[in-house]
PDB file of C-alpha atoms in Angstrom:
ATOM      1  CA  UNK N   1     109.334 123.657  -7.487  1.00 40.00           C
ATOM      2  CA  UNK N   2     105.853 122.834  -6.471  1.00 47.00           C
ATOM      3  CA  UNK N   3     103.400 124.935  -8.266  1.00 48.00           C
ATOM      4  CA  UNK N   4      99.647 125.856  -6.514  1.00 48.00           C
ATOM      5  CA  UNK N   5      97.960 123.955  -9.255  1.00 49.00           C
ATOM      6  CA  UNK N   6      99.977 120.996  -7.884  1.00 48.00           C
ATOM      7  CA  UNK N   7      99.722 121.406  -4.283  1.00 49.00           C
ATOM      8  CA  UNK N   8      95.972 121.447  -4.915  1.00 49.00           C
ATOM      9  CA  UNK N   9      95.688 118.075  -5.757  1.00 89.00           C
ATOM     10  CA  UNK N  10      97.295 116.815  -2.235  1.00 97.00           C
ATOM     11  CA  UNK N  11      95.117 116.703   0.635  1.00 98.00           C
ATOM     12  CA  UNK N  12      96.413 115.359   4.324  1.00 98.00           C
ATOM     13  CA  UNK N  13      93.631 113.016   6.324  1.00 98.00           C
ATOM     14  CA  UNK N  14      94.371 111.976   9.678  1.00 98.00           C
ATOM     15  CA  UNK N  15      91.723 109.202  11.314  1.00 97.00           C
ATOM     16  CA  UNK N  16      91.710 107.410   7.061  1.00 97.00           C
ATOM     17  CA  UNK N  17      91.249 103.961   8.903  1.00 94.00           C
ATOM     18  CA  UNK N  18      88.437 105.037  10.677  1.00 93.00           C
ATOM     19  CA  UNK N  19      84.786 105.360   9.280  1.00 94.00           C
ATOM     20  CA  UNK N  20      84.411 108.750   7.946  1.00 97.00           C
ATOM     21  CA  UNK N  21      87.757 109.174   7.723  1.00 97.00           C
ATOM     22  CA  UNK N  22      88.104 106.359   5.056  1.00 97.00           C
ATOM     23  CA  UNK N  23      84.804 107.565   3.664  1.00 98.00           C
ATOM     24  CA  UNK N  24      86.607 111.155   2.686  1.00 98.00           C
ATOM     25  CA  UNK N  25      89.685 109.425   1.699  1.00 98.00           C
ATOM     26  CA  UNK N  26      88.077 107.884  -0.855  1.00 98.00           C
ATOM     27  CA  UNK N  27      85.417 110.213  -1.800  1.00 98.00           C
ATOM     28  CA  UNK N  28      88.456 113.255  -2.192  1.00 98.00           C
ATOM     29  CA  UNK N  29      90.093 110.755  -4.473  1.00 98.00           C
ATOM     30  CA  UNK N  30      87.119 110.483  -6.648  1.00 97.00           C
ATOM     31  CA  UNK N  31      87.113 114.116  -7.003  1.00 97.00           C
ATOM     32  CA  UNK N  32      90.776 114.084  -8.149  1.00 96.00           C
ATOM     33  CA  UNK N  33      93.067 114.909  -5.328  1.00 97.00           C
ATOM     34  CA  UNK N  34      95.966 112.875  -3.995  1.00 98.00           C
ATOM     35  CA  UNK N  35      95.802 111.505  -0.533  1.00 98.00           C
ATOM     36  CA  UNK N  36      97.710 111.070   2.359  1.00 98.00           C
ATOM     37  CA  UNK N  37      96.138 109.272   5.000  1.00 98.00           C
ATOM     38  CA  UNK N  38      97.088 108.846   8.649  1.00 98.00           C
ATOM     39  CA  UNK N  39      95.958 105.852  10.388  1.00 98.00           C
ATOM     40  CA  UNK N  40      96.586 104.871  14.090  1.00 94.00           C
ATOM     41  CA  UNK N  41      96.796 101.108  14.852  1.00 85.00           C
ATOM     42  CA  UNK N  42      94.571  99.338  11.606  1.00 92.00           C
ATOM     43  CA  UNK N  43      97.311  99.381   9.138  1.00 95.00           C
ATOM     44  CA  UNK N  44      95.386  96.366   6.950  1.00 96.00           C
ATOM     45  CA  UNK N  45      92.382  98.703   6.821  1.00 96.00           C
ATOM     46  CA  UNK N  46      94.709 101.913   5.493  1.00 97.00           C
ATOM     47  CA  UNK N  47      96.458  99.515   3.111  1.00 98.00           C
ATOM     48  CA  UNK N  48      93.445  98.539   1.143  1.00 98.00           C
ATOM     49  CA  UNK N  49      92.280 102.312   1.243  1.00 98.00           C
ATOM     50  CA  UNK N  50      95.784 102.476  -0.242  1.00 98.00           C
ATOM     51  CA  UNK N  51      94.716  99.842  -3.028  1.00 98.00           C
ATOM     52  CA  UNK N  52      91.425 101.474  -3.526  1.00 98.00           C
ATOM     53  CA  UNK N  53      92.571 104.651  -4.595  1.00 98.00           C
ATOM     54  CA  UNK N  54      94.978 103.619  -6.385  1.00 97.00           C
ATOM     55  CA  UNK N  55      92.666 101.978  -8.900  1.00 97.00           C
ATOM     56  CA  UNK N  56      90.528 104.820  -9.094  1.00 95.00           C
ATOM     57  CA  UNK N  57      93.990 106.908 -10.470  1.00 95.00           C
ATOM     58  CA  UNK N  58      94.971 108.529  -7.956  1.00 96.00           C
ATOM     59  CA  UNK N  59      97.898 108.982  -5.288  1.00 97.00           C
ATOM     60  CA  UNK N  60      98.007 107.408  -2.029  1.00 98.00           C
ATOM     61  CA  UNK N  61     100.117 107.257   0.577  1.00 98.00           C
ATOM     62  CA  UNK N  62      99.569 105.749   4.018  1.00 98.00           C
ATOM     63  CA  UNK N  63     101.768 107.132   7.741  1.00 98.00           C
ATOM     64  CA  UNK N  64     100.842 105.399  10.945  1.00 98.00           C
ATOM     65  CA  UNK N  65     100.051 107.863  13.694  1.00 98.00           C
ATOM     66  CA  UNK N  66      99.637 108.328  17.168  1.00 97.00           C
ATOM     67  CA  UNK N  67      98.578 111.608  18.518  1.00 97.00           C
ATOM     68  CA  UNK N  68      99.036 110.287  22.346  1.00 96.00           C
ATOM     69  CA  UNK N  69     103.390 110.153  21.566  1.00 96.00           C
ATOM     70  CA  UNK N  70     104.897 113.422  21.943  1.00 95.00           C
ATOM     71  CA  UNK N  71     106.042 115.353  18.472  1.00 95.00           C
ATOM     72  CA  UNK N  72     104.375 112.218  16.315  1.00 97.00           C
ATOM     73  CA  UNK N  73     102.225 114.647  14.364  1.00 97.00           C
ATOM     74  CA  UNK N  74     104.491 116.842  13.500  1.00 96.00           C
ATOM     75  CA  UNK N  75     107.119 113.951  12.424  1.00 97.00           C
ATOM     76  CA  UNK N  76     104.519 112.348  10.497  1.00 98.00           C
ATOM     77  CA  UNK N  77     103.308 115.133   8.627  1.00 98.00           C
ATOM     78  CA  UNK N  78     106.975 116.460   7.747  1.00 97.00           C
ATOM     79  CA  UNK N  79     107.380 113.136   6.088  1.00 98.00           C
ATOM     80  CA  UNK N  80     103.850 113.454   4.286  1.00 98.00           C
ATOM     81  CA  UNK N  81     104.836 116.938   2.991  1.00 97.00           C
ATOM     82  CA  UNK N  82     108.378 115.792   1.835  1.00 97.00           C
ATOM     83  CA  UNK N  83     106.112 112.691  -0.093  1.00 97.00           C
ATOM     84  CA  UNK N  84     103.777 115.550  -1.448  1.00 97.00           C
ATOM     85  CA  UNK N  85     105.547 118.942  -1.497  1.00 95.00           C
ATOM     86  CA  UNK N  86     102.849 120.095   0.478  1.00 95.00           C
ATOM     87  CA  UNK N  87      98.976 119.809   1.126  1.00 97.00           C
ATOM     88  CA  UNK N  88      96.081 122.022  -0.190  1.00 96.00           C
ATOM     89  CA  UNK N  89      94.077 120.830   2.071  1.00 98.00           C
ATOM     90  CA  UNK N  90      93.908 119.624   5.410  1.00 98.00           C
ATOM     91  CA  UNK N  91      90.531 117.197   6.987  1.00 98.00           C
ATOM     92  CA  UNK N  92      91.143 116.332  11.053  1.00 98.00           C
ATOM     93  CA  UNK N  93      89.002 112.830  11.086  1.00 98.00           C
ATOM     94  CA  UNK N  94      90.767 111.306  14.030  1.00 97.00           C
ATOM     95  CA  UNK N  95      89.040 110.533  16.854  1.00 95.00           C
ATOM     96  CA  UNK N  96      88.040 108.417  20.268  1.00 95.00           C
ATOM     97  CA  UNK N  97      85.015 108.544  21.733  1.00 93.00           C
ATOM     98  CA  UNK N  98      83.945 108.029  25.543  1.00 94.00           C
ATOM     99  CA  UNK N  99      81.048 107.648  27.243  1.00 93.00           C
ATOM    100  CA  UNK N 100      81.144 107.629  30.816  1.00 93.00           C
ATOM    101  CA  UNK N 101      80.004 109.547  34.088  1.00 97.00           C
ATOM    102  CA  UNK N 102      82.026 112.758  34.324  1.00 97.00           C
ATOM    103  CA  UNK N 103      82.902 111.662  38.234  1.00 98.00           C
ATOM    104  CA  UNK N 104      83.778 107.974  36.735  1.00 97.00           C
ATOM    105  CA  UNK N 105      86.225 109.286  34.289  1.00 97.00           C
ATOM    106  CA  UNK N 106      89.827 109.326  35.318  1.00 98.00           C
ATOM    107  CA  UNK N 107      92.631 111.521  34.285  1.00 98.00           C
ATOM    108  CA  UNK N 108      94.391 109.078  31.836  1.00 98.00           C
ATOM    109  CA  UNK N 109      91.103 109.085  30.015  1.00 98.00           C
ATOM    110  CA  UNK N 110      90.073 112.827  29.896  1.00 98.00           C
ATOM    111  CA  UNK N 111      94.360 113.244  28.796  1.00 98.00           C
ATOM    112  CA  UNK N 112      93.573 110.480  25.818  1.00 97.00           C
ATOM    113  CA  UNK N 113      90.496 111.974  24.399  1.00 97.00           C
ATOM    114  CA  UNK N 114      92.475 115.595  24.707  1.00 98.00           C
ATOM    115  CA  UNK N 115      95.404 114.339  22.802  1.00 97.00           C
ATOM    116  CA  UNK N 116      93.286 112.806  20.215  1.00 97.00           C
ATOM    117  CA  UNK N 117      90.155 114.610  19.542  1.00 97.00           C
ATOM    118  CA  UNK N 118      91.572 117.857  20.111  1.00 98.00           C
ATOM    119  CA  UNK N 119      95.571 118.500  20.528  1.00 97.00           C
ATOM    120  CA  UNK N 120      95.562 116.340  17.108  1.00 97.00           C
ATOM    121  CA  UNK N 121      93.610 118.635  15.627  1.00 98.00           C
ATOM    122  CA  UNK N 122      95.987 121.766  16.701  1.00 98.00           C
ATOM    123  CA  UNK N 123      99.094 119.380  15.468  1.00 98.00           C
ATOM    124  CA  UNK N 124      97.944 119.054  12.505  1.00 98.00           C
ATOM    125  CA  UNK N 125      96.738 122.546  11.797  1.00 98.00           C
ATOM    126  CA  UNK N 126      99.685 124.241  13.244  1.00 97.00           C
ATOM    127  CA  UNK N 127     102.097 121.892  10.975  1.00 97.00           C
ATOM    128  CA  UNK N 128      99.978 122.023   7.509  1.00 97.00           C
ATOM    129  CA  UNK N 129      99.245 126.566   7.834  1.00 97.00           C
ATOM    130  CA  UNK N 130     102.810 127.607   6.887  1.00 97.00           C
ATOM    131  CA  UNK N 131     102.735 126.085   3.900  1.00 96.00           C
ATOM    132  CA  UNK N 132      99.245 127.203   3.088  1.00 97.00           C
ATOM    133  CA  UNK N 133     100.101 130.837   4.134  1.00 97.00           C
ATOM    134  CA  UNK N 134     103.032 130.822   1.692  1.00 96.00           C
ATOM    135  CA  UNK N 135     100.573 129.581  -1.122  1.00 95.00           C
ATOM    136  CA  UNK N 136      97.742 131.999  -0.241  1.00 96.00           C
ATOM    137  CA  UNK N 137      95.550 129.435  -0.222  1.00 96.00           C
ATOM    138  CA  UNK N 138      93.765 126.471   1.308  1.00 97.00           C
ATOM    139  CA  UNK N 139      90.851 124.327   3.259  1.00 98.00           C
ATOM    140  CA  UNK N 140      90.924 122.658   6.720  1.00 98.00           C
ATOM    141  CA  UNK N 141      88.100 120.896   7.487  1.00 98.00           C
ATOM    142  CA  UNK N 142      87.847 119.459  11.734  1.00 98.00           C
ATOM    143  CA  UNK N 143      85.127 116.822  12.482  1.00 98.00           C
ATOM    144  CA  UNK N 144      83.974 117.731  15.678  1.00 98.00           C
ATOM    145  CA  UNK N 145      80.396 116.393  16.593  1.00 97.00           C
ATOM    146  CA  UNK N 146      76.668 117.201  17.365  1.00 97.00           C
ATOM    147  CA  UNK N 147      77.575 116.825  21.052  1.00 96.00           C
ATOM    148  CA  UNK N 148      80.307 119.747  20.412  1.00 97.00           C
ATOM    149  CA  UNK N 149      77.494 121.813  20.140  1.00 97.00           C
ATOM    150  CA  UNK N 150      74.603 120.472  22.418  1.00 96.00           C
ATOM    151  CA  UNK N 151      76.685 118.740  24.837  1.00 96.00           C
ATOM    152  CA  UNK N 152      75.719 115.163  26.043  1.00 96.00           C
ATOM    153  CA  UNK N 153      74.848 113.115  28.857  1.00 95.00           C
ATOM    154  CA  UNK N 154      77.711 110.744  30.069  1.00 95.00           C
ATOM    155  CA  UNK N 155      79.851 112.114  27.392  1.00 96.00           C
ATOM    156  CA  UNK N 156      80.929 115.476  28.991  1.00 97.00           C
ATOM    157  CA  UNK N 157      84.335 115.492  28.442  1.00 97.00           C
ATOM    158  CA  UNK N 158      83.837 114.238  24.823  1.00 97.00           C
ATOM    159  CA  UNK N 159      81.257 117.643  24.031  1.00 98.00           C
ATOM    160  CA  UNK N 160      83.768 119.076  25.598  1.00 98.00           C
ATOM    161  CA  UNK N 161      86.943 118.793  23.555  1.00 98.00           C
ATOM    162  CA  UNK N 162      84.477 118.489  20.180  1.00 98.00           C
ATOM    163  CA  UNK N 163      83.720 122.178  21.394  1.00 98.00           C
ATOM    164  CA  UNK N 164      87.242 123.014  21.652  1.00 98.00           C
ATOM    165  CA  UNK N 165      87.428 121.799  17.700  1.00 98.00           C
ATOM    166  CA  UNK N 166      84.633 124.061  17.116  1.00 98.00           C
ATOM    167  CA  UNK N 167      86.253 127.230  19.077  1.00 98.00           C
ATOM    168  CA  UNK N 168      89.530 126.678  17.755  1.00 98.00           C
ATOM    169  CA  UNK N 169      88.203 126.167  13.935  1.00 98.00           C
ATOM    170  CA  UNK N 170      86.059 129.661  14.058  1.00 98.00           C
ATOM    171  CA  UNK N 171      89.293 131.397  15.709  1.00 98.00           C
ATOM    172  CA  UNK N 172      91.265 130.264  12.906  1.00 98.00           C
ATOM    173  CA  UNK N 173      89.407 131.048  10.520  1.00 98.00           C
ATOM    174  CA  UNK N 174      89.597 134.653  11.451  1.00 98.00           C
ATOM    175  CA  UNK N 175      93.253 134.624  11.533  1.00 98.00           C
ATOM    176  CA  UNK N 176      93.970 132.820   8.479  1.00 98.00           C
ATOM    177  CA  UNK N 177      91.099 134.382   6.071  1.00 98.00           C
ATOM    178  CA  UNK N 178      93.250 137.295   5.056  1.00 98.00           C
ATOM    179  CA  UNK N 179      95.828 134.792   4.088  1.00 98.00           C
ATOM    180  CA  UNK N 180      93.240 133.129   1.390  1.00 98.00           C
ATOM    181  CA  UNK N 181      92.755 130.303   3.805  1.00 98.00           C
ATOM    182  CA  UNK N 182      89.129 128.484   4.650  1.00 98.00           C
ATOM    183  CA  UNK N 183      88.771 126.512   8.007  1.00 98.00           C
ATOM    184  CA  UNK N 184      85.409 125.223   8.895  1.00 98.00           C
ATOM    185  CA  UNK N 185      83.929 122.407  11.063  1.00 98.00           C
ATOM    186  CA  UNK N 186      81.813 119.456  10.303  1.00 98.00           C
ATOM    187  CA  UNK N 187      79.348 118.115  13.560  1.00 98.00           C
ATOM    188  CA  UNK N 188      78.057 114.970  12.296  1.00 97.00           C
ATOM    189  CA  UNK N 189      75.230 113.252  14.365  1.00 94.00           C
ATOM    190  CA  UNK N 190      74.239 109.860  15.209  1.00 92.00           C
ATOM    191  CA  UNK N 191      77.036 108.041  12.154  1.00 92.00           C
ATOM    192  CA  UNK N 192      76.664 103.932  11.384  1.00 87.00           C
ATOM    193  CA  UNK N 193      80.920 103.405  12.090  1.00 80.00           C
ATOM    194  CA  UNK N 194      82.713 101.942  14.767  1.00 74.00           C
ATOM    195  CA  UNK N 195      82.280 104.379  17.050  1.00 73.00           C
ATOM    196  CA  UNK N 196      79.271 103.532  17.644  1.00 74.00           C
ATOM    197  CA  UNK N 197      79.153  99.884  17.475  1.00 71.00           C
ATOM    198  CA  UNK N 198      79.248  99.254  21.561  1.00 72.00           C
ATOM    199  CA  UNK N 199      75.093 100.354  21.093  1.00 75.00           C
ATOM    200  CA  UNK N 200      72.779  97.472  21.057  1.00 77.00           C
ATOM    201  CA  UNK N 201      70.533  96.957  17.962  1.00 85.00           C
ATOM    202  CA  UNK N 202      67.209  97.957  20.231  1.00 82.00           C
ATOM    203  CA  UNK N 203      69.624 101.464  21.514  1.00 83.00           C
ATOM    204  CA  UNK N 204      70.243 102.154  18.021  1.00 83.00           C
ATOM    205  CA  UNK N 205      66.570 101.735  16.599  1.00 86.00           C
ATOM    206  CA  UNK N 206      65.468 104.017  20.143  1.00 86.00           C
ATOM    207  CA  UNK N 207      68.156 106.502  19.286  1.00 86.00           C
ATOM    208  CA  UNK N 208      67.392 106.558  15.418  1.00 88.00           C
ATOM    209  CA  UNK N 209      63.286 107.249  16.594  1.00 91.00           C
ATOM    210  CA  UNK N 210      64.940 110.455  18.066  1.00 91.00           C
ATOM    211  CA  UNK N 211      66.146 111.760  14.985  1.00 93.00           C
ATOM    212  CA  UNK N 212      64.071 113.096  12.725  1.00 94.00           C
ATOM    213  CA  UNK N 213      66.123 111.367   9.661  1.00 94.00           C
ATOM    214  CA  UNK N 214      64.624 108.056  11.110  1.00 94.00           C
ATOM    215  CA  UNK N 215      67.990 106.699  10.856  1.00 93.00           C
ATOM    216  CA  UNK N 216      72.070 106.990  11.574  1.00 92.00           C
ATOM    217  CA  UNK N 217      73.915 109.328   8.768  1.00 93.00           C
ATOM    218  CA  UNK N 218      76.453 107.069   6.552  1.00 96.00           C
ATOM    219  CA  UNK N 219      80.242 107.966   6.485  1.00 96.00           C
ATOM    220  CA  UNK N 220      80.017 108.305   2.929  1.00 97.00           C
ATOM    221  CA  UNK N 221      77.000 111.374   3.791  1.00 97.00           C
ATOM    222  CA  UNK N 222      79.413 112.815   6.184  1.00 98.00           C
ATOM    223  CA  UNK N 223      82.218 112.974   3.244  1.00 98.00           C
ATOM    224  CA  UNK N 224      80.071 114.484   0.612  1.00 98.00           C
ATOM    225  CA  UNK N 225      79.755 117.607   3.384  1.00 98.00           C
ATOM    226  CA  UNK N 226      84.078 117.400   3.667  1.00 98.00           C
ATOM    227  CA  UNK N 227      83.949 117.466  -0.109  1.00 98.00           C
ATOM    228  CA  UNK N 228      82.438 120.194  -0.807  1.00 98.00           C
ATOM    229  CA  UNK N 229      84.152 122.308   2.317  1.00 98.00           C
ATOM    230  CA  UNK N 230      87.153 121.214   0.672  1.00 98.00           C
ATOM    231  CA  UNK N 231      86.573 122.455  -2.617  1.00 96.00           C
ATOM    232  CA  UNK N 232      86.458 125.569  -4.591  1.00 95.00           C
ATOM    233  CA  UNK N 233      82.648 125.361  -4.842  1.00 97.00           C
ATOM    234  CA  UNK N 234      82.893 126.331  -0.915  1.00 98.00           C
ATOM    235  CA  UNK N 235      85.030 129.641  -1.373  1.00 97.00           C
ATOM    236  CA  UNK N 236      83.706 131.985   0.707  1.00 98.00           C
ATOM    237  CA  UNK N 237      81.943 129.623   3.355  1.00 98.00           C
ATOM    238  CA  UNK N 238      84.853 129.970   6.675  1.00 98.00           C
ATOM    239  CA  UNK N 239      84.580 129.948  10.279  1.00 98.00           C
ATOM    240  CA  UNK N 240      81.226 127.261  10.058  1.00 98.00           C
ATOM    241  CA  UNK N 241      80.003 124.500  11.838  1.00 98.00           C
ATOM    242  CA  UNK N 242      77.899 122.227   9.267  1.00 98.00           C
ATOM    243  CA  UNK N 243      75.746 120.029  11.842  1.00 97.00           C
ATOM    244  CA  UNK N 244      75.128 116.579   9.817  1.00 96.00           C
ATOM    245  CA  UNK N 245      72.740 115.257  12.170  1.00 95.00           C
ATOM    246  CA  UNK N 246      69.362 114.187  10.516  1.00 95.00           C
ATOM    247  CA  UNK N 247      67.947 117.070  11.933  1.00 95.00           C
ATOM    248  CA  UNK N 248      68.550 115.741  15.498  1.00 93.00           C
ATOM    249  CA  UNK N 249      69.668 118.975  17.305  1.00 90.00           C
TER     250      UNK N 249
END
């Protein structure tokens, strides 16, 4: 039977191929947990994550996932909990961005980002709380972004399922606290990844002159925040939005 002390050590990561995704991977493995990480269409990028934390000592186990195929999530993460015998911890990384003119965006796209950014986040949180509830214990961290909580310019339906992560996340947080579980958001700003690697160098340098960092955030800045959210040094932080922006909004 899987014991908490166990269960602690396992930690679910959806969006691991991704920049801070792969960042938290890794940097949760350095603190001792075992990882599963989701990854949607890079599978050479989750297998050396794979490789990576394996050398550091650690467990990991790699599931290709697609939030935009019906009941995928919740296939995917029975598997991952069979592999595991459940998850302490829970960190929502996955994510597709979009900017675009609200009247320019068309219903396949606004359905995409919905399904990604946001119904993946209620997949996964709906499938991993059980098990936490029966345990009396456990972390879910959601990246959402600074535009969750500002909103932004040619990225309106972006802010707005980001704000849905935020909404959701302080909800349950409420619900779940009595059951000795911690759910909290991450916002991170202006992040050097793939995301944002349509910019020009001249739109980064402008955009980095607005922040009053000087510069993007790294992914592995962005993980240090999941880190500690995840771990017992957080214990009675729940129902937050950390905004890892430079100082930007």
């Amino acid at each position: 039977m899987t014991t908490s002390a166990d269960m602690k050590k396992a930690v679910f990561i959806t969006g691991a191929s991704g920049g801070i995704g792969y960042a938290c991977a890794a940097r949760l493995a350095r603190d001792g947990y075992d990882i599963a990480a989701c990854y949607s269409g890079n599978k050479a990028l989750a297998q050396r994550l794979k490789d990576e934390i394996t050398a550091l000592g650690a467990r990991c186990e790699i599931y290709a996932l697609d939030f935009t195929k019906p009941g995928d999530a919740g296939r995917v993460f029975a598997l991952a909990e069979k592999d595991f015998g459940g998850f302490y911890a829970a960190v929502n990384c996955a994510g597709v961005a979009l900017r675009k003119l609200f009247t320019d965006t068309t219903d396949e796209e606004f359905d995409r980002l919905c399904d990604i950014d946001f119904k993946g986040v209620y997949s996964i949180c709906k499938a991993c709380i059980p098990y936490m509830v029966r345990m009396k214990q456990g972390s879910i961290v959601n990246i959402s972004s600074m535009w969750g909580v500002t909103g932004a310019s040619c990225e309106a339906v972006y802010s707005a399922v980001k704000a849905a992560v935020i909404g959701l996340s302080k909800a349950l947080a409420r619900e779940l606290a009595p059951s000795g579980i911690r759910v909290n958001c991450v916002a991170p700003g202006a992040v050097d990844t793939r995301m944002n690697a349509d910019l020009t160098q001249s739109e980064k340098e402008d955009f980095a002159c607005s922040i009053p960092a000087g510069r993007f955030g790294t992914p592995e800045e962005i993980a240090n925040t999941v880190a500690f959210l995840v771990s017992d040094e957080s214990s009675y932080i729940t129902a937050q939005v950390i905004t890892a922006d430079g100082g930007l909004t």
